[in-house]
Amino acid sequence: MRTTFLGGSTAPEPVLFETAAEETFRRYGRTWKPATLQVNEVYLRNQILPWFQGRPVAEITRAEVRQWFGTLRATPAAANRSLPIVSVILRQAEVYGYRPERSNPCLRIRRYPEQRRERFLTPGETRRLGKVLTDAHSRAPLQVAIVRLLMLTGCRQSEIRTLDWRDYRQGHLFLRDSKTGPRTVWLSSSARDVLNRLQRTARFVFPAVGRPGPMSTETLYGSWRRIRVDADLGDLRLHDLRHSYASFALRGGESVVMIGRLLGHRDPDTTLKYTHFGDEMLREAVESVSKALGG
């Protein structure tokens, strides 16, 4: 639509935020991985559009972005993940000619501090989880196999849940599209045993029931919640199994560099966030240094 002024001149209707967002997700969203695109769509729908929908994208100011960001103070993680999405939309609006160049009001807005969440399996929890997995195998064999592989490989749940049989060969997993790009996962004999006991009835190692494609996250998480309760693991997440893998590797004497290779990290600083020095490890370190110093 166009607005008609006195004298017959016309001006284009302002482009609304949701229009710019839709175009950004359609065009720029091609650079995101499918999982990232799906998550960003959730934040757009739940945290962003309720505030910005209906606003001309060219008129959104820094004060308005700050005000919106302030309404999300109670959920800092959601706020911090939503802000970059708004920034991308407004930046692309400049590219598409909907806003003046270099006018992105999201730049240099400080994000909320987030409480670091550390949760690792203890040896006792590991034993309880192993027993529950054995008991649960008859009712949910594929979900149990996924959990075992997460414990034995340190992989992300999406890497195991969407595993293609073609990616398992020569005793390794050849992941074509992990979070950090293609990588090879070396498997222990126990991990290979888990895979070798599964039937190859479909393309995916863990197929969905009644439809093509891999098992859904909902199916996996539904089983995990029951397993977690039965094993008395509190709020342990599936992703915490990856943290636990790193910590057990550290306890076993592996270097941070080696653990980073096992987890597919590019930055050693990232690996350090996954490792956990338990009280017993710290006590052993203290005694070791004391002996070295002749104490």
CSV table of C-alpha atoms in Angstrom, one decimal:
chain,number,residue,atom,x,y,z
A,1,MET,CA,0.0,0.0,0.0
A,2,ARG,CA,1.0,3.6,-0.6
A,3,THR,CA,0.0,6.8,1.2
A,4,THR,CA,-1.3,9.6,-1.1
A,5,PHE,CA,-0.3,13.2,-0.2
A,6,LEU,CA,-1.8,16.5,-1.4
A,7,GLY,CA,-0.7,17.1,-5.0
A,8,GLY,CA,-0.9,13.4,-5.8
A,9,SER,CA,2.6,12.4,-4.5
A,10,THR,CA,2.8,9.0,-2.8
A,11,ALA,CA,5.1,7.4,-0.3
A,12,PRO,CA,5.6,3.7,0.5
A,13,GLU,CA,3.9,2.3,3.6
A,14,PRO,CA,6.5,1.7,6.3
A,15,VAL,CA,7.8,-1.9,6.6
A,16,LEU,CA,6.7,-3.5,9.8
A,17,PHE,CA,9.1,-5.4,12.1
A,18,GLU,CA,7.4,-8.7,11.5
A,19,THR,CA,7.8,-8.3,7.8
A,20,ALA,CA,11.5,-7.6,8.1
A,21,ALA,CA,11.8,-10.6,10.5
A,22,GLU,CA,10.0,-12.9,8.1
A,23,GLU,CA,12.4,-11.8,5.3
A,24,THR,CA,15.4,-12.2,7.5
A,25,PHE,CA,14.5,-15.7,8.5
A,26,ARG,CA,13.7,-16.6,4.9
A,27,ARG,CA,16.9,-15.2,3.4
A,28,TYR,CA,19.5,-14.9,6.1
A,29,GLY,CA,18.2,-17.9,8.0
A,30,ARG,CA,19.7,-20.1,5.3
A,31,THR,CA,23.1,-19.5,7.0
A,32,TRP,CA,21.8,-21.0,10.3
A,33,LYS,CA,21.8,-24.7,11.0
A,34,PRO,CA,18.3,-26.3,11.1
A,35,ALA,CA,18.4,-26.7,14.8
A,36,THR,CA,19.5,-23.0,15.3
A,37,LEU,CA,16.8,-21.8,13.0
A,38,GLN,CA,14.2,-23.8,14.9
A,39,VAL,CA,15.3,-22.4,18.3
A,40,ASN,CA,15.5,-18.8,16.9
A,41,GLU,CA,11.9,-19.2,15.6
A,42,VAL,CA,10.8,-20.1,19.2
A,43,TYR,CA,12.5,-17.0,20.6
A,44,LEU,CA,11.0,-14.8,17.8
A,45,ARG,CA,7.5,-16.1,18.5
A,46,ASN,CA,7.7,-16.0,22.3
A,47,GLN,CA,10.0,-13.2,23.4
A,48,ILE,CA,10.3,-10.8,20.4
A,49,LEU,CA,7.1,-10.5,18.4
A,50,PRO,CA,4.8,-9.8,21.3
A,51,TRP,CA,6.7,-6.5,21.8
A,52,PHE,CA,7.8,-5.4,18.3
A,53,GLN,CA,5.0,-6.7,16.2
A,54,GLY,CA,3.2,-3.8,14.4
A,55,ARG,CA,6.1,-1.4,14.8
A,56,PRO,CA,7.7,0.2,11.7
A,57,VAL,CA,11.2,-1.4,11.6
A,58,ALA,CA,12.8,1.9,10.7
A,59,GLU,CA,11.4,3.6,13.8
A,60,ILE,CA,12.7,1.2,16.4
A,61,THR,CA,15.1,3.1,18.7
A,62,ARG,CA,17.8,2.1,21.2
A,63,ALA,CA,15.5,3.3,24.0
A,64,GLU,CA,12.8,0.9,22.9
A,65,VAL,CA,15.2,-2.0,22.6
A,66,ARG,CA,16.4,-1.3,26.1
A,67,GLN,CA,12.9,-1.1,27.4
A,68,TRP,CA,12.0,-4.5,25.8
A,69,PHE,CA,15.2,-6.0,27.1
A,70,GLY,CA,14.3,-4.8,30.6
A,71,THR,CA,11.0,-6.7,30.5
A,72,LEU,CA,12.9,-9.9,30.1
A,73,ARG,CA,15.1,-9.3,33.2
A,74,ALA,CA,13.4,-12.2,35.1
A,75,THR,CA,14.6,-14.7,32.4
A,76,PRO,CA,18.2,-13.6,31.6
A,77,ALA,CA,19.0,-16.7,29.5
A,78,ALA,CA,16.0,-16.1,27.2
A,79,ALA,CA,16.8,-12.3,27.1
A,80,ASN,CA,20.4,-12.9,26.1
A,81,ARG,CA,19.5,-15.3,23.4
A,82,SER,CA,16.7,-13.1,22.0
A,83,LEU,CA,18.8,-9.9,21.8
A,84,PRO,CA,21.1,-11.2,19.0
A,85,ILE,CA,18.1,-12.3,17.0
A,86,VAL,CA,16.6,-8.8,17.2
A,87,SER,CA,20.0,-7.4,16.2
A,88,VAL,CA,20.3,-9.6,13.2
A,89,ILE,CA,16.8,-8.6,12.1
A,90,LEU,CA,17.5,-4.9,12.4
A,91,ARG,CA,20.9,-5.3,10.8
A,92,GLN,CA,19.4,-7.1,7.8
A,93,ALA,CA,16.7,-4.4,7.7
A,94,GLU,CA,19.5,-2.0,6.8
A,95,VAL,CA,20.7,-4.4,4.1
A,96,TYR,CA,17.3,-4.6,2.6
A,97,GLY,CA,16.9,-0.9,2.7
A,98,TYR,CA,14.3,-0.7,5.4
A,99,ARG,CA,16.5,1.2,7.9
A,100,PRO,CA,19.3,3.8,7.6
A,101,GLU,CA,22.8,2.2,7.4
A,102,ARG,CA,24.7,1.8,10.7
A,103,SER,CA,21.6,2.5,12.8
A,104,ASN,CA,21.3,-0.9,14.6
A,105,PRO,CA,20.1,0.1,18.1
A,106,CYS,CA,21.1,-3.3,19.6
A,107,LEU,CA,24.8,-2.7,19.4
A,108,ARG,CA,26.7,-2.5,22.8
A,109,ILE,CA,23.7,-3.3,24.9
A,110,ARG,CA,25.1,-5.3,27.8
A,111,ARG,CA,23.6,-8.7,28.3
A,112,TYR,CA,22.5,-10.0,31.7
A,113,PRO,CA,24.9,-12.1,33.8
A,114,GLU,CA,23.8,-15.7,33.9
A,115,GLN,CA,24.4,-18.0,36.8
A,116,ARG,CA,26.8,-20.7,35.6
A,117,ARG,CA,25.2,-24.1,35.9
A,118,GLU,CA,27.5,-26.9,36.8
A,119,ARG,CA,26.1,-30.4,37.2
A,120,PHE,CA,28.1,-33.6,36.9
A,121,LEU,CA,27.4,-37.2,37.6
A,122,THR,CA,29.0,-38.5,40.8
A,123,PRO,CA,30.3,-42.1,40.8
A,124,GLY,CA,27.2,-43.1,42.9
A,125,GLU,CA,24.8,-41.5,40.5
A,126,THR,CA,26.6,-43.2,37.6
A,127,ARG,CA,26.0,-46.6,39.2
A,128,ARG,CA,22.3,-45.8,39.9
A,129,LEU,CA,21.9,-44.6,36.3
A,130,GLY,CA,23.5,-47.7,34.9
A,131,LYS,CA,21.1,-49.9,36.9
A,132,VAL,CA,18.0,-48.0,35.8
A,133,LEU,CA,19.1,-48.1,32.2
A,134,THR,CA,19.3,-51.9,32.4
A,135,ASP,CA,15.8,-52.1,33.9
A,136,ALA,CA,14.4,-49.6,31.3
A,137,HIS,CA,15.8,-51.4,28.3
A,138,SER,CA,12.8,-53.6,27.7
A,139,ARG,CA,10.4,-50.7,27.5
A,140,ALA,CA,12.5,-48.1,25.7
A,141,PRO,CA,15.5,-49.8,24.1
A,142,LEU,CA,16.4,-47.1,21.7
A,143,GLN,CA,16.2,-44.3,24.2
A,144,VAL,CA,18.3,-46.3,26.6
A,145,ALA,CA,20.9,-46.9,23.8
A,146,ILE,CA,21.0,-43.1,23.2
A,147,VAL,CA,21.7,-42.4,26.9
A,148,ARG,CA,24.4,-45.0,27.0
A,149,LEU,CA,26.1,-43.6,23.9
A,150,LEU,CA,25.9,-40.1,25.4
A,151,MET,CA,27.7,-41.3,28.5
A,152,LEU,CA,30.3,-43.3,26.5
A,153,THR,CA,31.1,-40.6,23.8
A,154,GLY,CA,30.4,-37.2,25.3
A,155,CYS,CA,28.5,-36.3,22.1
A,156,ARG,CA,25.6,-33.9,22.0
A,157,GLN,CA,22.2,-35.5,22.1
A,158,SER,CA,21.4,-34.2,18.6
A,159,GLU,CA,24.5,-35.8,17.2
A,160,ILE,CA,23.5,-39.2,18.6
A,161,ARG,CA,19.7,-38.9,18.2
A,162,THR,CA,20.0,-38.0,14.5
A,163,LEU,CA,22.8,-40.5,13.7
A,164,ASP,CA,22.7,-42.1,10.2
A,165,TRP,CA,23.9,-45.6,9.8
A,166,ARG,CA,26.1,-44.4,7.0
A,167,ASP,CA,28.0,-42.3,9.5
A,168,TYR,CA,29.0,-45.4,11.5
A,169,ARG,CA,31.9,-47.3,9.9
A,170,GLN,CA,35.3,-48.6,10.7
A,171,GLY,CA,34.5,-48.4,14.4
A,172,HIS,CA,34.1,-44.6,14.3
A,173,LEU,CA,31.3,-42.1,13.9
A,174,PHE,CA,31.9,-39.7,11.1
A,175,LEU,CA,29.7,-36.7,11.9
A,176,ARG,CA,29.1,-34.6,8.8
A,177,ASP,CA,27.4,-31.7,10.5
A,178,SER,CA,28.2,-31.3,14.2
A,179,LYS,CA,28.1,-27.9,15.9
A,180,THR,CA,31.7,-27.3,15.1
A,181,GLY,CA,31.6,-28.8,11.6
A,182,PRO,CA,32.5,-32.3,10.4
A,183,ARG,CA,34.4,-34.4,12.9
A,184,THR,CA,35.3,-38.0,13.7
A,185,VAL,CA,34.2,-39.6,17.0
A,186,TRP,CA,36.4,-42.4,18.2
A,187,LEU,CA,34.4,-45.1,19.9
A,188,SER,CA,35.3,-47.4,22.8
A,189,SER,CA,34.5,-51.1,22.6
A,190,SER,CA,31.5,-50.5,24.9
A,191,ALA,CA,30.1,-47.8,22.6
A,192,ARG,CA,30.6,-50.1,19.6
A,193,ASP,CA,28.8,-52.9,21.4
A,194,VAL,CA,25.8,-50.6,22.0
A,195,LEU,CA,25.6,-49.8,18.3
A,196,ASN,CA,26.2,-53.3,17.1
A,197,ARG,CA,23.3,-54.7,19.1
A,198,LEU,CA,20.8,-52.4,17.4
A,199,GLN,CA,18.9,-53.6,14.3
A,200,ARG,CA,19.4,-51.8,11.0
A,201,THR,CA,15.8,-51.4,10.0
A,202,ALA,CA,15.9,-47.8,8.7
A,203,ARG,CA,18.3,-45.1,7.5
A,204,PHE,CA,18.6,-43.6,11.0
A,205,VAL,CA,20.1,-45.5,13.9
A,206,PHE,CA,17.2,-44.2,16.1
A,207,PRO,CA,14.2,-43.8,13.8
A,208,ALA,CA,11.0,-42.1,14.7
A,209,VAL,CA,7.9,-44.3,15.0
A,210,GLY,CA,5.2,-43.9,12.3
A,211,ARG,CA,7.0,-41.2,10.3
A,212,PRO,CA,10.2,-40.8,8.4
A,213,GLY,CA,13.2,-39.2,10.1
A,214,PRO,CA,15.0,-39.6,13.4
A,215,MET,CA,13.5,-39.9,16.9
A,216,SER,CA,12.0,-36.6,18.1
A,217,THR,CA,13.5,-34.7,21.0
A,218,GLU,CA,10.1,-35.0,22.7
A,219,THR,CA,10.3,-38.8,22.6
A,220,LEU,CA,13.8,-38.8,23.9
A,221,TYR,CA,13.2,-36.3,26.7
A,222,GLY,CA,10.0,-38.0,27.8
A,223,SER,CA,12.0,-41.2,28.4
A,224,TRP,CA,14.8,-39.3,30.0
A,225,ARG,CA,12.5,-37.7,32.6
A,226,ARG,CA,11.3,-41.1,33.8
A,227,ILE,CA,14.9,-42.5,33.8
A,228,ARG,CA,16.1,-39.5,35.8
A,229,VAL,CA,13.3,-39.9,38.4
A,230,ASP,CA,13.9,-43.6,38.7
A,231,ALA,CA,17.7,-43.0,39.2
A,232,ASP,CA,17.1,-40.1,41.7
A,233,LEU,CA,19.2,-37.7,39.6
A,234,GLY,CA,17.4,-34.5,40.4
A,235,ASP,CA,17.7,-31.9,37.7
A,236,LEU,CA,20.4,-33.7,35.7
A,237,ARG,CA,20.1,-32.8,32.0
A,238,LEU,CA,21.1,-35.0,29.1
A,239,HIS,CA,23.7,-32.3,28.2
A,240,ASP,CA,25.2,-32.8,31.7
A,241,LEU,CA,26.3,-36.3,30.5
A,242,ARG,CA,28.6,-34.5,28.2
A,243,HIS,CA,30.0,-32.5,31.1
A,244,SER,CA,30.4,-35.7,33.1
A,245,TYR,CA,32.2,-37.4,30.3
A,246,ALA,CA,34.8,-34.6,30.3
A,247,SER,CA,35.2,-34.7,34.0
A,248,PHE,CA,35.7,-38.5,34.1
A,249,ALA,CA,38.3,-38.2,31.3
A,250,LEU,CA,40.1,-35.5,33.4
A,251,ARG,CA,40.0,-37.8,36.4
A,252,GLY,CA,41.4,-40.6,34.3
A,253,GLY,CA,44.5,-38.5,33.5
A,254,GLU,CA,43.6,-37.1,30.1
A,255,SER,CA,44.8,-33.6,29.2
A,256,VAL,CA,42.5,-30.7,28.5
A,257,VAL,CA,43.8,-30.7,24.9
A,258,MET,CA,42.9,-34.4,24.5
A,259,ILE,CA,39.5,-33.9,26.1
A,260,GLY,CA,38.8,-31.1,23.7
A,261,ARG,CA,39.7,-33.3,20.8
A,262,LEU,CA,37.3,-36.0,22.2
A,263,LEU,CA,34.5,-33.4,22.5
A,264,GLY,CA,35.1,-31.7,19.2
A,265,HIS,CA,36.0,-28.4,20.8
A,266,ARG,CA,38.1,-25.9,18.8
A,267,ASP,CA,38.9,-23.6,21.8
A,268,PRO,CA,40.6,-25.1,24.9
A,269,ASP,CA,38.7,-22.4,27.0
A,270,THR,CA,35.5,-24.1,26.0
A,271,THR,CA,36.8,-27.5,27.3
A,272,LEU,CA,37.7,-25.9,30.6
A,273,LYS,CA,34.0,-25.1,31.1
A,274,TYR,CA,33.1,-28.8,30.8
A,275,THR,CA,35.6,-30.1,33.3
A,276,HIS,CA,35.0,-30.4,36.9
A,277,PHE,CA,37.5,-30.8,39.7
A,278,GLY,CA,35.8,-32.7,42.5
A,279,ASP,CA,36.8,-32.5,46.2
A,280,GLU,CA,38.7,-35.7,46.0
A,281,MET,CA,40.7,-34.6,42.9
A,282,LEU,CA,41.6,-31.3,44.7
A,283,ARG,CA,42.7,-33.2,47.8
A,284,GLU,CA,44.9,-35.5,45.7
A,285,ALA,CA,46.4,-32.4,44.0
A,286,VAL,CA,47.2,-30.8,47.3
A,287,GLU,CA,48.9,-33.9,48.6
A,288,SER,CA,50.8,-34.3,45.3
A,289,VAL,CA,52.2,-30.7,45.4
A,290,SER,CA,53.0,-31.1,49.1
A,291,LYS,CA,55.1,-34.3,48.4
A,292,ALA,CA,56.8,-32.6,45.5
A,293,LEU,CA,57.8,-29.7,47.8
A,294,GLY,CA,59.1,-32.2,50.5
A,295,GLY,CA,56.2,-31.4,52.9
